[in-house]
XYZ file of N, CA and C in Angstrom:
816
model
N 64.336 -101.429 -2.968
C 65.543 -100.944 -3.568
C 66.157 -99.975 -2.526
N 67.443 -99.855 -2.338
C 68.226 -99.214 -1.242
C 68.841 -98.220 -2.452
N 68.556 -96.778 -1.883
C 69.305 -95.625 -2.777
C 70.276 -95.181 -2.011
N 71.632 -94.953 -2.533
C 72.560 -94.104 -2.014
C 72.449 -92.503 -2.506
N 72.730 -91.502 -1.594
C 72.730 -90.321 -2.414
C 73.685 -89.935 -3.361
N 73.509 -90.582 -4.496
C 74.579 -90.480 -5.380
C 74.083 -89.442 -6.745
N 72.936 -89.022 -6.493
C 72.616 -88.118 -7.272
C 72.538 -86.668 -7.052
N 73.315 -85.718 -7.923
C 73.137 -84.405 -7.191
C 71.831 -83.859 -7.845
N 71.687 -82.637 -7.571
C 70.247 -81.901 -7.866
C 70.243 -81.828 -9.532
N 71.159 -81.654 -10.012
C 71.268 -81.321 -11.332
C 70.928 -82.675 -12.431
N 71.426 -83.912 -11.760
C 71.226 -84.987 -12.285
C 70.094 -86.032 -12.109
N 69.206 -85.963 -12.990
C 68.278 -86.801 -12.857
C 68.380 -88.303 -13.013
N 67.831 -89.190 -12.116
C 68.120 -90.455 -12.141
C 67.518 -91.286 -13.506
N 66.611 -90.550 -14.076
C 66.014 -91.237 -15.134
C 65.918 -90.036 -16.477
N 66.228 -90.502 -17.674
C 66.302 -89.362 -18.630
C 65.488 -90.132 -20.105
N 65.323 -89.374 -20.732
C 64.925 -89.579 -22.102
C 66.145 -89.224 -22.942
N 66.259 -90.323 -24.101
C 67.649 -89.948 -25.056
C 66.864 -89.987 -26.548
N 67.102 -88.893 -27.111
C 66.822 -89.043 -28.531
C 68.071 -89.031 -29.436
N 68.165 -89.869 -30.218
C 69.163 -90.212 -31.272
C 69.174 -89.997 -32.861
N 69.469 -89.084 -33.413
C 69.287 -89.348 -34.939
C 69.910 -90.526 -35.392
N 69.144 -91.093 -36.617
C 69.995 -91.889 -37.598
C 71.343 -91.729 -37.999
N 72.284 -92.889 -37.674
C 73.632 -92.513 -37.626
C 74.654 -92.063 -36.614
N 73.722 -91.439 -35.566
C 74.870 -90.898 -34.603
C 75.032 -92.031 -33.567
N 76.307 -91.825 -33.150
C 77.382 -92.840 -32.244
C 77.546 -92.170 -31.003
N 77.307 -92.537 -29.883
C 77.665 -92.189 -28.464
C 78.520 -93.377 -27.793
N 79.891 -92.634 -27.201
C 80.353 -93.295 -26.430
C 80.105 -93.414 -24.975
N 80.099 -94.616 -24.146
C 79.647 -94.670 -22.878
C 80.436 -95.227 -22.219
N 80.854 -94.621 -21.071
C 81.583 -95.641 -20.042
C 80.721 -95.239 -18.661
N 79.587 -96.121 -18.311
C 78.986 -95.683 -17.410
C 79.478 -95.961 -15.913
N 79.269 -94.829 -15.107
C 79.999 -94.695 -13.676
C 78.864 -95.735 -12.698
N 77.687 -95.521 -13.226
C 76.843 -96.131 -12.331
C 76.242 -97.357 -13.490
N 75.624 -98.313 -12.906
C 74.817 -99.422 -13.755
C 73.610 -98.712 -14.294
N 73.608 -98.982 -15.584
C 72.150 -98.249 -16.362
C 71.455 -99.215 -17.026
N 70.136 -98.818 -16.920
C 69.125 -99.649 -17.507
C 68.462 -98.958 -18.931
N 68.642 -99.475 -20.004
C 67.963 -98.677 -21.445
C 66.752 -99.555 -21.773
N 65.969 -98.600 -22.025
C 64.605 -99.199 -22.672
C 64.350 -98.462 -24.029
N 64.581 -99.458 -25.087
C 64.381 -98.869 -26.545
C 63.030 -98.689 -27.052
N 62.528 -97.500 -27.118
C 61.255 -97.383 -27.107
C 61.030 -96.889 -28.797
N 62.016 -96.597 -29.425
C 61.601 -96.268 -30.942
C 62.934 -96.441 -31.584
N 62.807 -97.300 -32.885
C 64.173 -97.280 -33.540
C 64.895 -98.504 -33.347
N 66.245 -98.679 -33.701
C 67.018 -99.600 -33.580
C 68.603 -99.080 -33.195
N 69.194 -99.924 -32.426
C 70.547 -99.645 -32.067
C 71.379 -100.828 -32.006
N 72.743 -100.397 -32.361
C 73.776 -101.310 -32.116
C 74.702 -100.981 -31.139
N 74.871 -102.168 -30.088
C 75.734 -101.845 -28.921
C 76.988 -102.394 -29.258
N 78.155 -101.725 -29.201
C 79.319 -102.260 -29.605
C 80.256 -102.270 -28.053
N 80.680 -103.279 -27.591
C 81.421 -103.552 -26.339
C 82.645 -104.137 -26.594
N 83.468 -104.446 -25.737
C 84.908 -104.797 -26.070
C 85.314 -105.636 -26.783
N 86.041 -105.889 -27.332
C 86.574 -106.663 -28.722
C 85.645 -106.636 -29.795
N 85.286 -105.389 -29.984
C 84.352 -105.205 -30.965
C 83.218 -106.201 -31.153
N 82.593 -106.727 -30.041
C 81.261 -107.285 -29.994
C 80.190 -106.406 -30.557
N 79.367 -106.646 -31.519
C 78.292 -106.053 -31.832
C 76.882 -106.663 -31.521
N 76.089 -105.934 -30.751
C 74.684 -106.489 -30.545
C 73.617 -105.625 -30.960
N 72.665 -106.445 -31.842
C 71.520 -105.711 -31.985
C 70.513 -105.284 -30.948
N 70.172 -104.333 -30.902
C 68.840 -103.703 -30.031
C 67.629 -103.477 -30.739
N 66.460 -104.213 -30.341
C 65.461 -104.092 -31.394
C 64.382 -103.182 -30.440
N 63.480 -102.864 -31.150
C 62.270 -101.862 -30.582
C 61.593 -102.748 -29.300
N 61.468 -102.099 -28.313
C 60.690 -102.681 -27.130
C 61.689 -103.591 -26.355
N 63.037 -103.694 -26.333
C 63.850 -104.304 -25.573
C 64.577 -103.484 -24.450
N 64.649 -104.147 -23.316
C 65.483 -103.560 -22.063
C 66.973 -104.149 -22.032
N 67.999 -103.305 -21.877
C 69.086 -103.762 -21.712
C 69.968 -103.187 -20.799
N 71.044 -104.033 -20.028
C 71.602 -103.253 -18.938
C 73.152 -103.087 -19.245
N 73.601 -102.100 -19.028
C 75.201 -101.627 -19.283
C 75.597 -101.393 -17.816
N 76.792 -102.396 -17.531
C 77.384 -102.500 -16.084
C 78.372 -101.127 -16.228
N 78.765 -100.658 -14.603
C 79.592 -99.654 -14.426
C 80.806 -100.002 -15.107
N 81.661 -99.005 -15.553
C 83.100 -99.219 -15.923
C 83.508 -99.985 -17.074
N 82.421 -100.462 -17.823
C 82.679 -101.071 -19.127
C 82.120 -99.936 -19.975
N 83.298 -99.645 -21.038
C 83.289 -98.799 -22.204
C 82.381 -99.534 -23.477
N 81.656 -98.825 -23.990
C 80.974 -99.044 -24.915
C 80.310 -98.110 -25.867
N 80.016 -98.564 -27.210
C 79.212 -97.595 -28.060
C 77.996 -97.709 -28.453
N 77.062 -96.939 -28.413
C 75.660 -97.067 -29.086
C 75.610 -96.569 -30.572
N 75.271 -97.010 -31.340
C 75.070 -96.461 -32.910
C 73.627 -96.645 -33.235
N 73.198 -95.327 -33.566
C 71.430 -95.437 -33.863
C 71.440 -95.731 -35.408
N 70.726 -97.089 -35.382
C 70.550 -97.421 -37.078
C 69.456 -96.519 -37.396
N 68.346 -95.974 -36.823
C 67.170 -95.451 -37.135
C 67.001 -94.228 -36.267
N 66.092 -93.344 -36.353
C 66.007 -92.249 -35.451
C 65.379 -93.334 -34.153
N 66.150 -92.591 -32.939
C 65.734 -93.733 -31.954
C 65.517 -92.938 -30.799
N 64.637 -93.424 -30.042
C 64.314 -92.806 -28.630
C 64.394 -93.878 -27.406
N 65.074 -93.563 -26.276
C 65.254 -94.390 -25.471
C 64.784 -93.944 -23.996
N 64.632 -94.775 -22.956
C 64.656 -94.101 -21.415
C 65.773 -94.776 -21.018
N 66.636 -93.727 -20.102
C 67.638 -94.301 -19.673
C 67.760 -94.321 -18.006
N 68.182 -95.277 -17.167
C 67.661 -95.332 -15.932
C 69.041 -95.382 -15.508
N 69.626 -94.534 -14.346
C 70.963 -94.572 -13.666
C 70.651 -95.371 -12.212
N 71.205 -96.443 -12.079
C 70.786 -97.234 -11.084
C 71.717 -97.176 -9.616
N 71.120 -97.573 -8.642
C 71.972 -97.155 -7.321
C 73.104 -98.416 -7.219
N 73.937 -97.791 -6.150
C 74.819 -99.130 -6.036
C 74.273 -100.510 -5.384
N 73.345 -100.292 -4.668
C 72.885 -101.650 -3.904
C 71.425 -101.919 -4.560
N 71.089 -102.966 -5.363
C 70.006 -103.288 -5.884
C 69.041 -104.330 -5.308
N 67.836 -104.155 -4.884
C 66.958 -105.151 -4.468
C 65.615 -105.204 -5.275
N 65.281 -106.175 -5.928
C 64.314 -106.209 -6.932
C 63.175 -105.805 -5.963
N 62.688 -106.634 -5.010
C 61.887 -106.293 -3.809
C 62.244 -106.750 -2.552
N 61.242 -106.820 -1.401
C 62.024 -107.031 -0.154
C 62.259 -108.280 0.074
N 61.872 -109.432 -0.714
C 62.031 -110.936 -0.806
C 62.635 -111.581 -1.775
N 63.345 -110.744 -2.779
C 64.046 -111.060 -3.727
C 65.217 -110.555 -3.787
N 66.599 -110.985 -3.661
C 67.558 -110.493 -3.630
C 68.570 -110.919 -4.744
N 69.712 -110.193 -5.150
C 70.434 -110.540 -6.121
C 71.378 -111.874 -5.923
N 71.531 -112.524 -4.659
C 72.371 -113.644 -4.744
C 71.276 -114.809 -5.011
N 70.096 -114.599 -4.937
C 69.029 -115.454 -5.616
C 68.974 -115.893 -7.068
N 69.666 -114.767 -7.575
C 69.932 -115.049 -9.116
C 71.444 -115.741 -9.650
N 72.261 -115.700 -8.776
C 73.566 -116.178 -8.919
C 73.445 -117.483 -9.563
N 72.688 -118.476 -9.147
C 72.657 -119.691 -9.450
C 71.900 -120.063 -10.800
N 71.142 -119.086 -11.193
C 70.443 -118.872 -12.539
C 71.624 -118.681 -13.830
N 72.571 -117.875 -13.562
C 73.530 -117.405 -14.283
C 74.227 -118.415 -15.166
N 74.113 -119.754 -14.871
C 74.731 -120.740 -15.715
C 74.097 -121.046 -16.843
N 72.929 -120.595 -17.064
C 72.154 -120.934 -18.391
C 72.312 -120.008 -19.270
N 73.417 -119.032 -19.124
C 73.637 -118.151 -20.330
C 75.126 -117.940 -20.572
N 75.323 -117.982 -21.808
C 76.909 -117.933 -22.386
C 77.298 -116.531 -22.824
N 76.614 -115.523 -22.776
C 76.931 -114.150 -23.205
C 76.499 -113.398 -21.843
N 77.161 -112.320 -21.840
C 77.014 -111.332 -20.549
C 75.737 -110.313 -21.106
N 75.460 -110.328 -22.600
C 74.252 -109.320 -23.126
C 73.104 -110.123 -23.172
N 72.354 -109.932 -22.339
C 70.979 -110.817 -22.926
C 69.745 -109.753 -22.597
N 69.520 -109.146 -23.523
C 68.183 -108.207 -23.378
C 66.992 -108.958 -23.331
N 65.664 -108.343 -22.799
C 64.684 -108.863 -22.675
C 63.644 -108.067 -23.513
N 62.683 -108.756 -23.864
C 61.249 -108.191 -24.800
C 60.493 -107.285 -23.611
N 59.858 -106.085 -23.727
C 59.380 -105.335 -22.736
C 58.061 -105.902 -22.649
N 57.447 -105.993 -21.811
C 56.056 -107.016 -21.657
C 54.827 -105.628 -21.706
N 53.780 -105.894 -22.132
C 52.779 -104.835 -22.032
C 52.719 -103.856 -20.891
N 53.107 -104.337 -19.776
C 52.882 -103.754 -18.413
C 53.749 -102.731 -18.554
N 55.015 -103.250 -18.629
C 56.109 -102.118 -18.820
C 56.259 -101.113 -19.877
N 55.437 -101.619 -20.922
C 55.102 -100.492 -22.108
C 54.222 -99.504 -21.461
N 53.136 -99.655 -20.945
C 52.065 -98.728 -20.110
C 52.982 -97.926 -19.218
N 53.951 -98.650 -18.492
C 54.757 -97.560 -17.689
C 55.604 -96.533 -18.360
N 56.248 -97.231 -19.651
C 57.172 -96.279 -20.218
C 56.133 -95.228 -20.581
N 54.917 -95.564 -21.230
C 53.948 -94.456 -22.016
C 53.803 -93.221 -20.907
N 53.655 -93.654 -19.679
C 53.188 -93.036 -18.580
C 54.420 -91.909 -18.404
N 55.540 -92.490 -18.196
C 56.664 -91.930 -18.020
C 56.739 -90.917 -19.082
N 56.717 -91.137 -20.012
C 57.039 -90.253 -21.278
C 55.988 -89.040 -20.934
N 54.865 -89.263 -20.779
C 53.909 -88.180 -20.623
C 54.234 -87.212 -19.530
N 54.685 -87.745 -18.263
C 55.262 -87.196 -17.244
C 56.346 -86.172 -17.563
N 57.273 -86.816 -18.473
C 58.588 -85.718 -18.687
C 57.813 -84.695 -19.505
N 56.961 -84.834 -20.255
C 56.299 -83.783 -21.313
C 55.705 -82.624 -20.607
N 55.024 -83.325 -19.506
C 53.954 -82.274 -19.098
C 54.303 -81.874 -17.625
N 55.232 -82.555 -16.967
C 55.414 -82.153 -15.185
C 57.066 -81.936 -15.190
N 57.339 -80.846 -14.334
C 58.772 -81.061 -13.956
C 59.202 -81.641 -12.720
N 60.073 -82.706 -13.385
C 60.289 -84.058 -12.377
C 61.293 -83.447 -11.540
N 61.437 -84.109 -10.494
C 62.243 -84.030 -9.374
C 63.009 -85.319 -9.136
N 64.448 -85.202 -8.502
C 64.909 -86.485 -8.174
C 64.362 -87.546 -7.182
N 63.630 -86.870 -6.318
C 62.995 -87.886 -5.624
C 61.636 -88.452 -6.070
N 60.963 -87.737 -6.931
C 60.034 -88.263 -7.512
C 60.558 -89.408 -8.789
N 61.503 -89.133 -9.339
C 62.114 -90.351 -10.342
C 62.800 -91.625 -9.458
N 63.137 -91.371 -8.333
C 63.560 -92.377 -7.489
C 62.502 -93.396 -7.200
N 61.389 -92.956 -6.888
C 60.058 -93.665 -6.642
C 59.587 -94.271 -7.938
N 59.766 -93.690 -9.049
C 59.546 -94.305 -10.434
C 60.565 -95.370 -10.680
N 61.812 -95.408 -10.266
C 62.509 -96.293 -10.377
C 62.287 -97.643 -9.679
N 61.972 -97.386 -8.143
C 61.385 -98.284 -7.580
C 60.007 -99.276 -8.065
N 59.325 -98.221 -8.569
C 58.019 -99.030 -9.431
C 58.547 -99.682 -10.621
N 59.442 -99.181 -11.276
C 59.803 -100.098 -12.519
C 60.391 -101.165 -12.201
N 61.197 -101.589 -10.959
C 61.971 -102.715 -10.433
C 60.676 -103.514 -9.891
N 59.594 -103.206 -9.261
C 58.442 -103.812 -9.029
C 58.100 -104.506 -10.252
N 57.723 -103.729 -11.278
C 57.107 -104.158 -12.294
C 58.189 -105.371 -13.082
N 59.404 -104.888 -12.730
C 60.238 -105.961 -13.570
C 60.368 -107.367 -13.087
N 60.083 -107.370 -11.481
C 60.262 -108.593 -10.705
C 58.760 -109.421 -11.260
N 57.860 -108.625 -11.055
C 56.568 -109.631 -11.246
C 56.183 -109.930 -12.805
N 57.104 -109.273 -13.707
C 56.782 -109.471 -15.238
C 57.805 -110.769 -15.621
N 59.015 -111.019 -15.038
C 59.685 -111.876 -15.629
C 60.345 -112.912 -14.733
N 60.771 -113.976 -15.173
C 61.123 -115.156 -14.244
C 62.598 -114.815 -13.859
N 62.992 -115.486 -12.627
C 64.241 -115.342 -12.149
C 65.403 -115.565 -13.169
N 65.232 -116.561 -14.011
C 66.305 -116.786 -15.062
C 66.084 -115.510 -16.153
N 65.154 -115.177 -16.606
C 65.209 -113.941 -17.495
C 65.719 -112.725 -16.740
N 65.701 -112.261 -15.611
C 65.986 -111.401 -14.904
C 67.929 -111.784 -14.678
N 67.970 -112.808 -14.469
C 69.453 -113.308 -14.308
C 70.080 -112.836 -15.301
N 69.677 -113.379 -16.570
C 70.155 -112.944 -17.938
C 70.151 -111.608 -18.191
N 69.404 -110.868 -17.970
C 69.251 -109.454 -17.724
C 70.505 -108.531 -17.276
N 70.767 -109.139 -16.190
C 71.717 -108.457 -15.240
C 72.820 -109.530 -15.102
N 73.211 -110.293 -16.001
C 74.394 -111.096 -16.173
C 75.667 -110.552 -15.932
N 75.928 -109.327 -16.559
C 77.004 -108.791 -16.615
C 77.423 -108.257 -14.946
N 76.334 -107.953 -14.209
C 76.758 -107.587 -12.885
C 76.984 -108.826 -11.861
N 76.142 -109.674 -12.372
C 76.398 -111.104 -11.567
C 77.712 -111.677 -11.667
N 78.221 -111.691 -12.925
C 79.383 -112.008 -13.125
C 80.599 -111.113 -12.377
N 80.579 -109.846 -12.088
C 81.435 -109.079 -11.222
C 81.241 -109.560 -9.993
N 80.205 -109.489 -9.384
C 80.005 -109.929 -8.060
C 80.835 -111.495 -7.784
N 80.872 -112.208 -8.688
C 81.894 -113.685 -8.546
C 83.104 -112.995 -7.919
N 83.628 -111.913 -8.670
C 85.201 -111.794 -8.117
C 85.100 -111.224 -7.014
N 84.080 -110.167 -6.512
C 84.129 -109.676 -5.121
C 83.920 -110.603 -4.036
N 83.054 -111.846 -4.397
C 82.754 -112.635 -3.368
C 83.851 -113.515 -3.098
N 84.609 -113.832 -4.495
C 86.201 -114.570 -4.534
C 87.049 -113.709 -3.535
N 86.966 -112.644 -3.475
C 88.154 -111.948 -2.745
C 87.596 -111.910 -1.067
N 86.305 -112.058 -0.918
C 85.986 -111.915 0.548
C 86.448 -113.489 0.995
N 86.109 -114.303 0.489
C 86.185 -115.582 0.547
C 87.789 -115.941 1.106
N 88.635 -115.454 0.125
C 90.210 -115.675 0.135
C 90.903 -114.738 1.308
N 90.180 -113.843 1.589
C 90.911 -112.715 2.517
C 90.313 -112.618 3.952
N 88.873 -112.971 4.089
C 88.364 -112.783 5.265
C 89.008 -113.362 6.451
N 89.738 -114.425 6.508
C 90.133 -114.883 7.551
C 91.552 -114.417 8.448
N 92.084 -113.609 7.362
C 93.256 -112.891 7.707
C 93.121 -111.360 8.187
N 91.850 -110.957 7.997
C 91.334 -109.597 8.257
C 90.621 -109.477 9.527
N 91.033 -108.652 10.475
C 90.317 -108.471 11.742
C 88.749 -107.762 11.422
N 88.925 -106.566 10.845
C 87.655 -105.835 11.016
C 87.085 -105.213 9.532
N 85.764 -105.015 9.524
C 85.286 -104.700 8.205
C 86.026 -103.553 7.587
N 86.148 -102.448 8.484
C 86.751 -101.437 7.745
C 88.216 -101.862 7.164
N 89.034 -102.502 8.037
C 90.052 -103.166 7.358
C 89.927 -103.798 5.927
N 88.994 -104.474 5.857
C 88.595 -105.473 4.891
C 88.300 -104.434 3.524
N 87.509 -103.421 3.789
C 87.118 -102.272 2.775
C 88.113 -101.839 2.237
N 89.283 -101.644 3.177
C 90.522 -100.767 2.732
C 91.017 -101.798 1.786
N 91.361 -102.900 2.204
C 91.988 -104.169 1.270
C 91.212 -104.199 -0.047
N 90.031 -104.050 -0.164
C 89.250 -104.013 -1.522
C 89.304 -102.687 -2.251
N 89.917 -101.688 -1.725
C 90.087 -100.385 -2.288
C 88.845 -99.458 -2.373
N 88.109 -99.740 -1.211
C 86.463 -99.301 -1.444
C 86.168 -98.251 -0.140
N 85.400 -97.396 -0.284
C 84.975 -96.779 1.168
C 84.240 -97.800 1.817
N 84.050 -97.529 3.077
C 83.172 -98.357 3.903
C 81.857 -98.587 3.435
N 81.273 -97.532 3.222
C 80.079 -97.470 2.934
C 79.506 -98.269 1.603
N 80.599 -97.968 0.414
C 80.257 -98.855 -0.913
C 80.508 -100.226 -0.183
N 81.620 -100.381 0.378
C 81.829 -101.947 0.829
C 80.987 -102.486 1.007
N 80.036 -102.160 2.343
C 78.860 -102.597 3.139
C 77.842 -102.841 1.819
N 77.737 -101.761 1.297
C 76.363 -101.905 0.211
C 76.706 -103.033 -0.911
N 77.977 -102.965 -1.163
C 78.221 -104.172 -2.118
C 78.281 -105.456 -1.657
N 78.574 -105.501 -0.220
C 78.403 -106.832 0.440
C 77.015 -107.438 0.667
N 76.160 -106.323 1.205
C 75.106 -106.762 1.076
C 74.366 -107.328 -0.220
N 74.648 -106.631 -1.468
C 74.408 -107.216 -2.510
C 74.624 -108.559 -2.910
N 75.906 -108.838 -2.600
C 76.292 -110.251 -3.074
C 75.920 -111.408 -1.766
N 76.040 -110.743 -0.759
C 75.919 -111.971 0.221
C 74.564 -111.999 1.076
N 73.881 -110.950 0.964
C 72.384 -110.759 1.381
C 72.455 -110.554 3.000
N 73.644 -110.114 3.420
C 73.514 -109.693 4.692
C 74.660 -108.888 5.004
N 75.000 -108.497 6.051
C 75.809 -107.435 6.652
C 77.283 -108.057 6.590
N 78.647 -107.381 6.384
C 79.827 -107.992 6.594
C 80.052 -108.331 7.979
N 79.643 -107.613 9.242
C 79.900 -107.888 10.417
C 79.403 -109.423 10.529
N 77.838 -109.539 10.278
C 77.115 -110.702 10.510
C 77.763 -111.766 9.743
N 78.021 -111.685 8.572
C 78.608 -112.802 7.972
C 79.963 -113.349 8.458
N 80.723 -112.463 8.665
C 82.204 -112.611 9.387
C 82.130 -113.468 10.678
N 81.130 -112.976 11.690
C 80.744 -113.703 12.600
C 80.482 -115.124 12.418
N 79.496 -115.272 11.436
C 78.755 -116.635 11.265
C 79.869 -117.621 10.508
N 80.805 -117.149 9.941
C 81.965 -117.785 9.424
C 82.960 -118.309 10.331
N 83.235 -117.360 11.267
C 84.061 -117.682 12.235
C 83.608 -118.454 13.265
N 82.278 -118.604 13.571
C 81.404 -119.718 14.441
C 81.733 -121.030 13.710
N 81.523 -121.074 12.663
C 81.535 -122.305 11.865
C 83.182 -122.834 11.801
N 83.917 -121.908 11.432
C 85.625 -122.470 11.504
C 85.958 -122.823 12.886
N 85.592 -122.018 13.847
C 86.104 -122.500 15.221
C 85.401 -123.960 15.495
N 84.021 -124.019 15.467
C 83.476 -125.173 15.699
C 84.048 -126.514 14.750
N 84.195 -126.294 13.557
C 84.905 -127.286 12.838
C 86.335 -127.700 13.148
N 87.088 -126.387 13.451
C 88.373 -126.990 14.036
C 88.365 -127.799 15.255
N 87.650 -127.353 16.109
C 87.441 -127.995 17.581
C 87.084 -129.556 17.633
N 86.059 -129.757 16.544
C 85.189 -130.993 16.518
C 86.324 -131.966 15.661
N 86.662 -131.526 14.494
C 87.308 -132.308 13.444
C 88.741 -132.704 13.391
N 89.436 -131.813 14.152
C 91.012 -131.809 14.456
C 91.182 -132.441 15.885
N 92.434 -132.801 15.845
C 93.117 -133.185 17.172
C 94.357 -132.273 17.723
N 94.534 -130.971 17.218
C 95.542 -130.583 17.696
C 94.841 -129.710 19.101
N 95.891 -129.358 19.777
C 95.455 -128.708 20.937
C 94.595 -127.240 20.986
N 93.789 -126.919 21.781
C 92.663 -125.899 21.502
C 93.651 -124.396 21.576
N 94.911 -124.488 22.247
C 95.615 -123.404 22.123
C 96.068 -122.956 20.810
N 96.452 -123.739 19.921
C 96.543 -123.869 18.479
C 95.730 -123.636 18.027
N 94.507 -123.951 17.926
C 93.247 -123.525 17.479
C 93.033 -122.034 17.719
N 92.968 -121.549 18.704
C 92.594 -120.349 19.267
C 93.779 -119.360 18.659
N 94.964 -119.766 18.147
C 96.027 -118.912 17.534
C 95.740 -119.184 15.936
N 95.394 -120.095 15.429
C 94.886 -120.272 13.915
C 93.677 -119.288 13.570
N 92.898 -119.439 14.494
C 91.551 -118.478 14.477
C 91.649 -117.194 14.809
N 92.700 -116.760 14.895
C 92.982 -115.229 15.273
C 92.528 -114.686 16.628
N 92.562 -115.427 17.701
C 92.117 -115.237 19.052
C 93.588 -114.863 19.399
N 93.208 -113.943 20.786
C 94.490 -113.500 21.377
C 95.076 -114.535 22.184
N 94.269 -115.372 22.869
C 94.555 -116.378 23.766
C 93.536 -117.414 23.951
N 93.803 -118.731 24.418
C 92.707 -119.547 24.508
C 91.367 -119.011 25.431
N 91.684 -118.213 26.174
C 90.645 -117.693 26.971
C 89.820 -116.734 26.224
N 90.303 -116.202 25.191
C 89.512 -115.161 24.320
C 88.583 -116.067 23.481
N 88.897 -117.428 22.966
C 88.296 -118.311 22.189
C 87.441 -118.735 23.320
N 87.628 -119.171 24.368
C 86.627 -119.821 25.343
C 85.535 -118.781 25.529
N 85.636 -117.569 25.624
C 84.662 -116.467 25.880
C 84.077 -116.464 24.646
N 84.416 -116.522 23.334
C 83.763 -116.309 22.277
C 82.802 -117.766 22.234
N 83.340 -118.918 22.329
C 82.598 -120.029 22.085
C 81.309 -120.162 23.262
N 81.524 -119.546 24.377
C 80.492 -119.644 25.410
C 79.441 -118.509 24.845
N 79.811 -117.501 24.460
C 78.779 -116.583 24.058
C 77.865 -117.021 23.090
N 78.719 -117.382 21.590
C 77.940 -117.561 20.343
C 77.854 -119.132 20.008
N 78.614 -119.980 20.985
C 78.075 -121.228 20.660
C 77.607 -122.219 21.777
N 77.525 -121.447 23.004
C 76.943 -121.993 24.272
C 77.426 -123.146 24.737
N 78.549 -123.248 24.593
C 79.470 -124.130 25.517
C 81.040 -123.880 25.408
N 81.725 -124.042 26.153
C 83.384 -124.182 26.246
C 83.868 -124.764 25.081
N 85.060 -124.424 24.803
C 85.848 -125.298 23.709
C 86.054 -126.702 24.058
N 86.450 -126.997 25.278
C 86.471 -128.443 25.916
C 85.188 -129.110 25.871
N 84.142 -128.492 26.039
C 82.732 -129.281 26.074
C 82.320 -129.655 24.684
N 82.782 -128.600 23.751
C 82.330 -128.722 22.388
C 83.076 -130.045 21.857
N 84.259 -130.043 22.143
C 85.292 -131.148 21.547
C 84.867 -132.428 22.347
N 84.386 -132.548 23.440
C 84.025 -133.710 24.100
C 82.692 -134.285 23.563
N 81.771 -133.449 23.400
C 80.380 -133.865 23.026
C 80.345 -134.131 21.419
N 81.238 -132.930 20.614
C 81.318 -133.597 19.213
C 80.229 -133.072 18.676
N 79.167 -132.117 19.087
C 78.100 -131.690 18.450
C 77.554 -130.529 19.373
N 76.675 -129.531 18.945
C 75.986 -128.342 19.826
C 74.600 -128.956 20.308
C-alpha cells in the first residue's frame, strides 16, 4: 500500500467511534473510509434516501465525496480507517485486477462479514487504543496489516464488491484518459485537464492502470504508430502529423528507438 503525506500530526489515520442509540452523524468523506462495526447496528443513508442496514461484524466502505448519514440503531462501536489515495492490497494484487469482477454486483454498497482473523486484529487494535499512546506512523503500519489480512481472507470477487463504489469512479477516470490522451502532449498537461495536481493524478493513474502515466502513454503511442503504419495506406508524413510528431524525421527517430525499425521498414515488412 502506498501512503501519501495526507495526515497531519493531530489526525490519526485510524480511530474508534462510539455512537449512542438514536444518534445520527452526517458524513462527506474527504478520503476513502473503511468502517468495521464492532458493536450494535447502523443504518446508512446514501443518495436518493437509499437505506442500508449494517449489522455487527460487517465491514463497509465510504468513497470520498459522497454525502451520507449514519444512524445508530443501538449503542454502537466502530473502527474507522482513513485510507490513502493510492491503494494496493499487496505487491502482486492491484485494483485493476478487480475491475473485471465488478460486473457481478448490481449495487455499489456491498459490506462483507468479518472473518475470525480480522476480528482478532480489531480486538488487538482496541487494546492498543486503551493501553498505548498511538502515533500516525504506527497506525499506518496497522492499516497495512489490515489490508494484508483483507487480501488473504477474502476472494477477489468479495473484495471487488466491497470496493465497488471506488471501482465505479475509476471507470470515469479511465474513460477521460482514453478520450483525451491522443491530443495531450505531456503528463502535466493531462493532470491539468483533469483538474488535479500532478502528484494526485500520477497516484490515481497508477491506481487505475497499474503503471505510470508516462509509461502507459508511450506504450499507447507505440501501438498507435505501428497500427497506422501497417494497416493504412496514407503517406507516412500524414501519419506523423496525425500521431502528433513535428515531422516525419521525428517519427522515424521514435520508431527506430522504440520499435527497432524505420517507418518504411515497418510498412514494408508488415510486422516487427
